[in-house]
Amino acid sequence: MPTVRDIARDAEVSIATVSRVLNNSAGVSADVRERVLQVINRLGYVAPVGRRHTHLIGFAFTGPATFFSPYDAAIQDGMADASQETDYDLVLLNLQRDKRSSESYTQLFLRKGVRGVILRTTTATRETCRRIAGEGFPSLVVGDRFDDPSINFIKGDSRDTTFQAAEHLIGIGHSRIAVAASDVEDSDHTDRLEGYRKALAHHGLQPNPRWTQRVPAQRLDGSQVMSRFMTDPQPPTAIVITDPLLSVGAVVQAHRMGVRIPEDVSLVGFDDSDLRGNVYPTMTAVCQDARQLGYEAFLAVAGMVSGTGPRTVHRHLRTWFEIHGTTGPPPVAPVRVLPNGERVAEQALPTR
Amino acid sequence: MPTVRDIARDAEVSIATVSRVLNNSAGVSADVRERVLQVINRLGYVAPVGRRHTHLIGFAFTGPATFFSPYDAAIQDGMADASQETDYDLVLLNLQRDKRSSESYTQLFLRKGVRGVILRTTTATRETCRRIAGEGFPSLVVGDRFDDPSINFIKGDSRDTTFQAAEHLIGIGHSRIAVAASDVEDSDHTDRLEGYRKALAHHGLQPNPRWTQRVPAQRLDGSQVMSRFMTDPQPPTAIVITDPLLSVGAVVQAHRMGVRIPEDVSLVGFDDSDLRGNVYPTMTAVCQDARQLGYEAFLAVAGMVSGTGPRTVHRHLRTWFEIHGTTGPPPVAPVRVLPNGERVAEQALPTR
DNA sequence: CTGAAAGCGCTTACAG
DNA sequence: CTGAAAGCGCTTACAG
């Protein structure tokens, strides 16, 4: 493990200056600071606890923290599992709270005694991931994708499986296929929408613009989605939903409205934990193992910081399509719910 | 913050000996070691990261780690939230992996740079909680209760609310009320069973022993519970379930069997996150806010280690009973499902 | 098994 | 803004 002396020699400064950079003390010129920080990341300086080194890997929310979603809970569970197979412990960091404006991310992480970080990002904070990777600090983004090869990531790829799901619906006779996705423009939802669109195009179906909804990814929004689609004057006979909580909300709402799944409308949901079995009927869904995502992310970062694994990680985990009870052949005529709650079979309408 | 010198003076040894104890080095007599460890906990020694002190609070699983259950995910979420309001970070510890047989828990925690711990326990590991508290290290158990006043804890108290739930069922006409609980003998399930039993006794109802099931707390076991109760020759007309996943599994299974809730059987579930809205109908349930449990636990430990809060914490958080769609008046005659899947109304049978 | 003392890694007044 | 040097907290051979 390098000491301040090693860093000093390499950066051609005194150990005092290295210490000042480590502590983000005032009175270091910008270029010296930059040079020292680069050497720190190149040699892999590690903050000592007493005379030992820390064995901490950070899980950093670039925005507000949440473990409440099944996705985040599962990622967390996978990370905790992986941590048991290594010498490293997982510490939760919140960059919004902790980052001082004058310090670099490397300085923040060293101050926390963290040797590597797993980054949980949102569209709003992709820039943060770029900066951290740019500083050269060992890091990996979980659940998103970057074109810049210097940014490490692990994510599930659900474009082809969503294509497959939509194609399955077409195969059993559906042509009026709606889609609902989170209103967040992340790569996951973009991929899934693309899979949906490609499948329709591939089979000569033009997606009706009324049949696409982007909403916040909460259960209640899923209920709204079902409500709006089924009360539409041109109701779909099948719905693809690209988010777990939206999917659950949609199923629950169908029950409430007296809309039968799959007799009146088919539903393909998305599940990254095991929510598909919490609803009735068990949900046909594009599935991803978010637990594994967290597990692999942790092992990858542990490998980076211990030097036993690659320093570059660009991985796509497989997703899959499971057929259960929420999909079936379309009704003879599309079913629609009137404002008074009555369920009626419409005349078959053109598919757009 | 005390240094090794302060500890040495107080324990009447040299700083070398203090250091040996901190590092669990061989060659320290048992009594000296003990004396030094006590002073360490009394003065509150803190491992430094470099020349700074750590600001870590540990969340320690005394057994295998899991964040996958809605309960643990919610606790975690609450802790992460609370952490943002303090200077402390949350680190996940696994005592099974980390504890060396020769070291004390205090030594383990100092080695990890942890200043206080929140303990997640099971019946099998209550002894671990006692030992940690016995050493005097700042700690608090979340989700369980201890009679020994030296052990800090925060838990929800769901005995009275379960009593209230059972009484509600009796109030709307039920006398054939079954109960299913986790097979884990923790204080939560013991309390809830007691609440159920007291309510029945209070209204002169003798609980039929066939109407009590203890099973593992997984969704599939909840399905089994529903199955067994509804195929019993003496079926209940209402079921109280004391665990969230069991509750969800039971509702799903009722759908599968064609048993109508609440027309054929009423169900009072338990929910510590927001699962009650994931099923249809929305579940009448005894509710607890596990998020708040984690939130308060973290703030309490942060208060202990920063000296701004009490060193002794014995708190019960309130739980409450919410009436939704899974409860209603009992059927005219109890409904039973025959082996062939047929649903039949039985002759009214004696309540035991 | 224990302490006095040398030493290590880092930080911080002090000097320029 | 930077370095030489004193100093701090801790650890570790060494001596008994």
XYZ file of C-alpha atoms in Angstrom, chain A residues 61-208:
148
model
C -26.664 7.505 -4.216
C -25.922 10.349 -6.536
C -29.397 11.711 -5.797
C -31.808 11.097 -2.895
C -31.421 7.672 -1.277
C -34.132 5.037 -1.446
C -34.176 1.366 -0.588
C -37.862 1.174 -0.507
C -38.407 0.225 -4.106
C -38.177 -3.509 -4.723
C -35.394 -2.740 -7.198
C -33.181 -0.937 -4.706
C -33.929 -3.400 -1.926
C -32.910 -6.261 -4.181
C -29.711 -4.554 -5.320
C -28.834 -3.909 -1.717
C -29.523 -7.490 -0.775
C -27.228 -8.720 -3.525
C -24.462 -6.363 -2.442
C -24.744 -7.504 1.178
C -24.532 -11.101 0.024
C -21.470 -10.463 -2.097
C -19.827 -8.552 0.721
C -19.858 -11.737 2.785
C -17.710 -13.453 0.194
C -15.073 -10.743 0.367
C -13.140 -8.828 3.019
C -14.995 -5.643 2.213
C -17.850 -3.965 4.005
C -20.568 -1.905 2.426
C -21.086 1.672 3.547
C -23.957 3.830 2.371
C -22.928 7.236 1.144
C -24.990 10.168 0.162
C -23.133 12.431 -2.196
C -25.672 15.210 -1.943
C -25.142 15.478 1.792
C -21.430 14.827 1.941
C -19.792 16.474 -1.016
C -18.164 19.754 -0.109
C -18.049 22.109 -3.022
C -14.295 22.671 -2.749
C -13.303 19.013 -2.705
C -13.052 16.442 -5.446
C -14.907 13.141 -5.293
C -11.619 11.360 -4.654
C -11.036 13.564 -1.637
C -14.530 12.885 -0.372
C -14.088 9.143 -0.700
C -10.674 9.161 0.980
C -12.107 11.220 3.805
C -14.748 8.528 4.254
C -12.150 5.801 4.080
C -13.826 4.304 1.027
C -11.725 2.325 -1.463
C -14.196 1.999 -4.277
C -17.784 2.990 -5.015
C -20.846 1.525 -6.598
C -22.923 4.334 -8.054
C -26.694 4.363 -8.216
C -27.656 7.044 -10.667
C -30.630 8.747 -12.231
C -30.803 10.642 -15.494
C -30.168 13.835 -13.551
C -26.922 12.599 -12.075
C -25.153 10.833 -14.918
C -22.720 13.737 -14.977
C -21.634 12.837 -11.433
C -20.757 9.325 -12.596
C -18.696 10.760 -15.439
C -16.769 13.024 -13.073
C -15.988 10.289 -10.582
C -14.785 7.991 -13.338
C -12.855 10.912 -14.814
C -10.963 11.403 -11.566
C -9.820 7.798 -11.834
C -11.369 6.661 -8.563
C -12.421 2.983 -8.651
C -16.127 3.095 -9.433
C -18.902 1.285 -11.215
C -22.424 2.340 -12.108
C -25.150 -0.164 -11.357
C -28.258 -0.217 -13.520
C -27.292 2.232 -16.223
C -25.150 2.265 -19.336
C -22.534 4.692 -20.675
C -20.867 4.963 -24.033
C -17.681 6.451 -22.580
C -15.466 3.366 -22.086
C -13.815 4.892 -19.001
C -17.072 4.499 -17.077
C -17.657 1.052 -15.607
C -21.179 -0.297 -15.416
C -23.318 -3.369 -14.905
C -26.901 -3.379 -16.078
C -29.625 -5.663 -17.277
C -30.448 -5.538 -20.952
C -34.181 -5.811 -21.437
C -34.579 -4.582 -24.988
C -34.646 -7.971 -26.660
C -36.777 -9.575 -23.964
C -39.316 -6.761 -24.231
C -39.285 -7.296 -27.995
C -39.924 -10.976 -27.318
C -42.774 -10.140 -24.916
C -44.502 -7.869 -27.429
C -43.982 -10.464 -30.132
C -45.601 -13.067 -27.883
C -48.686 -10.854 -27.600
C -48.792 -10.433 -31.363
C -48.331 -14.180 -31.769
C -51.430 -14.977 -29.715
C -53.507 -12.561 -31.758
C -53.150 -9.072 -30.291
C -52.774 -6.060 -32.531
C -54.001 -3.335 -30.173
C -51.029 -3.263 -27.822
C -50.464 -0.340 -25.477
C -47.347 0.474 -23.475
C -46.685 2.319 -20.229
C -43.245 3.280 -18.990
C -41.714 5.360 -16.239
C -41.419 9.044 -17.116
C -37.724 8.846 -16.255
C -35.645 8.773 -19.416
C -33.132 6.176 -18.272
C -31.568 3.562 -20.480
C -33.766 0.799 -19.040
C -37.061 2.381 -19.993
C -35.676 3.635 -23.269
C -34.551 0.092 -24.128
C -37.868 -1.453 -23.228
C -39.869 1.086 -25.202
C -37.586 0.434 -28.118
C -38.105 -3.324 -27.811
C -41.855 -2.761 -27.824
C -41.736 -0.455 -30.851
C -39.452 -2.704 -32.843
C -41.712 -5.710 -32.298
C -44.745 -3.774 -33.490
C -42.904 -2.407 -36.501
C -41.506 -5.828 -37.292
C -45.059 -7.136 -37.585
C -46.380 -4.170 -39.505
C -48.301 -2.657 -36.598
C -48.219 1.100 -36.230
C -48.328 2.022 -32.520
C -51.290 4.241 -31.772
